PDB file of C-alpha atoms in Angstrom:
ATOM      1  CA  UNK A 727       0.000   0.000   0.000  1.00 75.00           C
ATOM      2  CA  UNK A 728       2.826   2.347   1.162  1.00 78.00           C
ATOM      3  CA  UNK A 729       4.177   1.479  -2.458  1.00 88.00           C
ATOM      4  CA  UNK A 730       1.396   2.659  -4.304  1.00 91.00           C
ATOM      5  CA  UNK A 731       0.883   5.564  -2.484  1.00 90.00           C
ATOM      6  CA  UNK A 732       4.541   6.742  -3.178  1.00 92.00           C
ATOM      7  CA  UNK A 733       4.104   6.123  -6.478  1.00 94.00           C
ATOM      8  CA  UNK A 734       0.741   8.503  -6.584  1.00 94.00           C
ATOM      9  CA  UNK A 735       2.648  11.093  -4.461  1.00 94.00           C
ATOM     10  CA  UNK A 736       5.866  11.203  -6.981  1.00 95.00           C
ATOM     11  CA  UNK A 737       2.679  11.320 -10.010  1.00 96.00           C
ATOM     12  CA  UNK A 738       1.050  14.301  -8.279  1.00 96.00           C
ATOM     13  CA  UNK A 739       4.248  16.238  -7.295  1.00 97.00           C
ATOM     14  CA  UNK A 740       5.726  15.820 -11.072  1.00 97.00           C
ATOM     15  CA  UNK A 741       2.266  17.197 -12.391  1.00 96.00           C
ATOM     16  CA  UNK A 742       2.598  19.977 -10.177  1.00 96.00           C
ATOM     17  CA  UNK A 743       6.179  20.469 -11.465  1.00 97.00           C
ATOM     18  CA  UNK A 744       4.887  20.777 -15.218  1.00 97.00           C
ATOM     19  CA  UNK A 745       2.065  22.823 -14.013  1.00 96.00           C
ATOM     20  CA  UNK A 746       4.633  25.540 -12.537  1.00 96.00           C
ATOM     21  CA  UNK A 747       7.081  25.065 -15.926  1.00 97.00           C
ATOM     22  CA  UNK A 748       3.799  25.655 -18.067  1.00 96.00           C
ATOM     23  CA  UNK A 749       2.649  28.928 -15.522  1.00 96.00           C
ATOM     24  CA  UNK A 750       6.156  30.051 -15.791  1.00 96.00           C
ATOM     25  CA  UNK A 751       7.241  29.597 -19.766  1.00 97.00           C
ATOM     26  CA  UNK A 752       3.691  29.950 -21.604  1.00 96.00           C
ATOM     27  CA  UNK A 753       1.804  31.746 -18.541  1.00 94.00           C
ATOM     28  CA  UNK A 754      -0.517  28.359 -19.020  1.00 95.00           C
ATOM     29  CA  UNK A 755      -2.651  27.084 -16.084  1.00 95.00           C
ATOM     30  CA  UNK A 756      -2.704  23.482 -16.823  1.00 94.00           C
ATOM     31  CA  UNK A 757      -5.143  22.299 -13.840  1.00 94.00           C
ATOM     32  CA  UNK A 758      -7.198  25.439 -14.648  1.00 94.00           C
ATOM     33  CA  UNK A 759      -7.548  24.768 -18.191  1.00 95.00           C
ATOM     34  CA  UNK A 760      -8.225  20.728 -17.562  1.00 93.00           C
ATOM     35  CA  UNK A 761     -11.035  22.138 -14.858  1.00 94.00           C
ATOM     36  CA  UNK A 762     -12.571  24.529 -17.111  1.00 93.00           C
ATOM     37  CA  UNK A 763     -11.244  27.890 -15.478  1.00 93.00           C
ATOM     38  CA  UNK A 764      -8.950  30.783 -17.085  1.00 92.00           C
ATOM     39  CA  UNK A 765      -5.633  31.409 -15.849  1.00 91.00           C
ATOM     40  CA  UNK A 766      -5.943  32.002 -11.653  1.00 85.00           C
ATOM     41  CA  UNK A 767      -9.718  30.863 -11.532  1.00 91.00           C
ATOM     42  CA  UNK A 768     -10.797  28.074  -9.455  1.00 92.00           C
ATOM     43  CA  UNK A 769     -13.561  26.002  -8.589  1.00 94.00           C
ATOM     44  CA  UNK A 770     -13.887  23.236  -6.081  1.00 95.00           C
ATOM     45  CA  UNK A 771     -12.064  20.808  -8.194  1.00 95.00           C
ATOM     46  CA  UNK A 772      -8.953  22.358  -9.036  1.00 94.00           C
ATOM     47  CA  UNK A 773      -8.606  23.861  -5.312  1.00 95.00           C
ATOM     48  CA  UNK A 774      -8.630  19.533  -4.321  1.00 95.00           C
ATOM     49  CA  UNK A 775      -6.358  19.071  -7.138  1.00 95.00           C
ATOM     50  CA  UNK A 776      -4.051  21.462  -6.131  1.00 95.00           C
ATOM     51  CA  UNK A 777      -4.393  20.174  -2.473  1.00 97.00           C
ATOM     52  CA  UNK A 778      -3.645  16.637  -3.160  1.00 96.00           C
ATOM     53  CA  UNK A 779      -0.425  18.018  -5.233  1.00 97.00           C
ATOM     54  CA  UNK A 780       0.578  19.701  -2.051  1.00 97.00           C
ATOM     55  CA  UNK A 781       0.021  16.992   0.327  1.00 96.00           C
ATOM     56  CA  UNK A 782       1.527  14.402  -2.383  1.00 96.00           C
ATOM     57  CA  UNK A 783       4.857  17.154  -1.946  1.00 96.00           C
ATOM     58  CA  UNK A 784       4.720  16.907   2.131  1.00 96.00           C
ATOM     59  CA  UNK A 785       4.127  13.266   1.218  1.00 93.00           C
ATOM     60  CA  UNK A 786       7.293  13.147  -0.701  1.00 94.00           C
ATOM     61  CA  UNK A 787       9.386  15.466   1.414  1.00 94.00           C
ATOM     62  CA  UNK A 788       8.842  12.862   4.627  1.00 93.00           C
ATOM     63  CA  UNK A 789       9.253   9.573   3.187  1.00 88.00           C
ATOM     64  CA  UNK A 790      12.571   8.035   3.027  1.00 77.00           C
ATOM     65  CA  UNK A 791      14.282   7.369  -0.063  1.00 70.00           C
TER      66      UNK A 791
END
């Protein structure tokens, strides 16, 4: 189990990654856009998204290697 969710966490944290690289090279909100919003919008869905990318970072940040 503690696999899987490592594996999620390490998923979540690189889509947060590309979601900075996009906001930062092509001013692009990737979870916005897949979520239906404009650039800086949210709704209930990409606000959980972008929780569970944080939490999958703490996530990341405390397990050992």
């Amino acid at each position: 189990m503690a696999r899987r969710l490592d594996w999620l966490g390490w998923f979540l944290v690189m889509v947060g990654a590309l979601n900075w690289g996009l906001i930062a090279l092509a001013e692009l909100d990737l979870i916005a856009a897949l979520t239906g919003r404009s650039f800086g919008e949210t709704n209930v869905l990409s606000r959980t998204i972008y929780a569970l990318i944080g939490l999958s970072g703490v996530w990341v940040a405390v397990r050992p290697l």
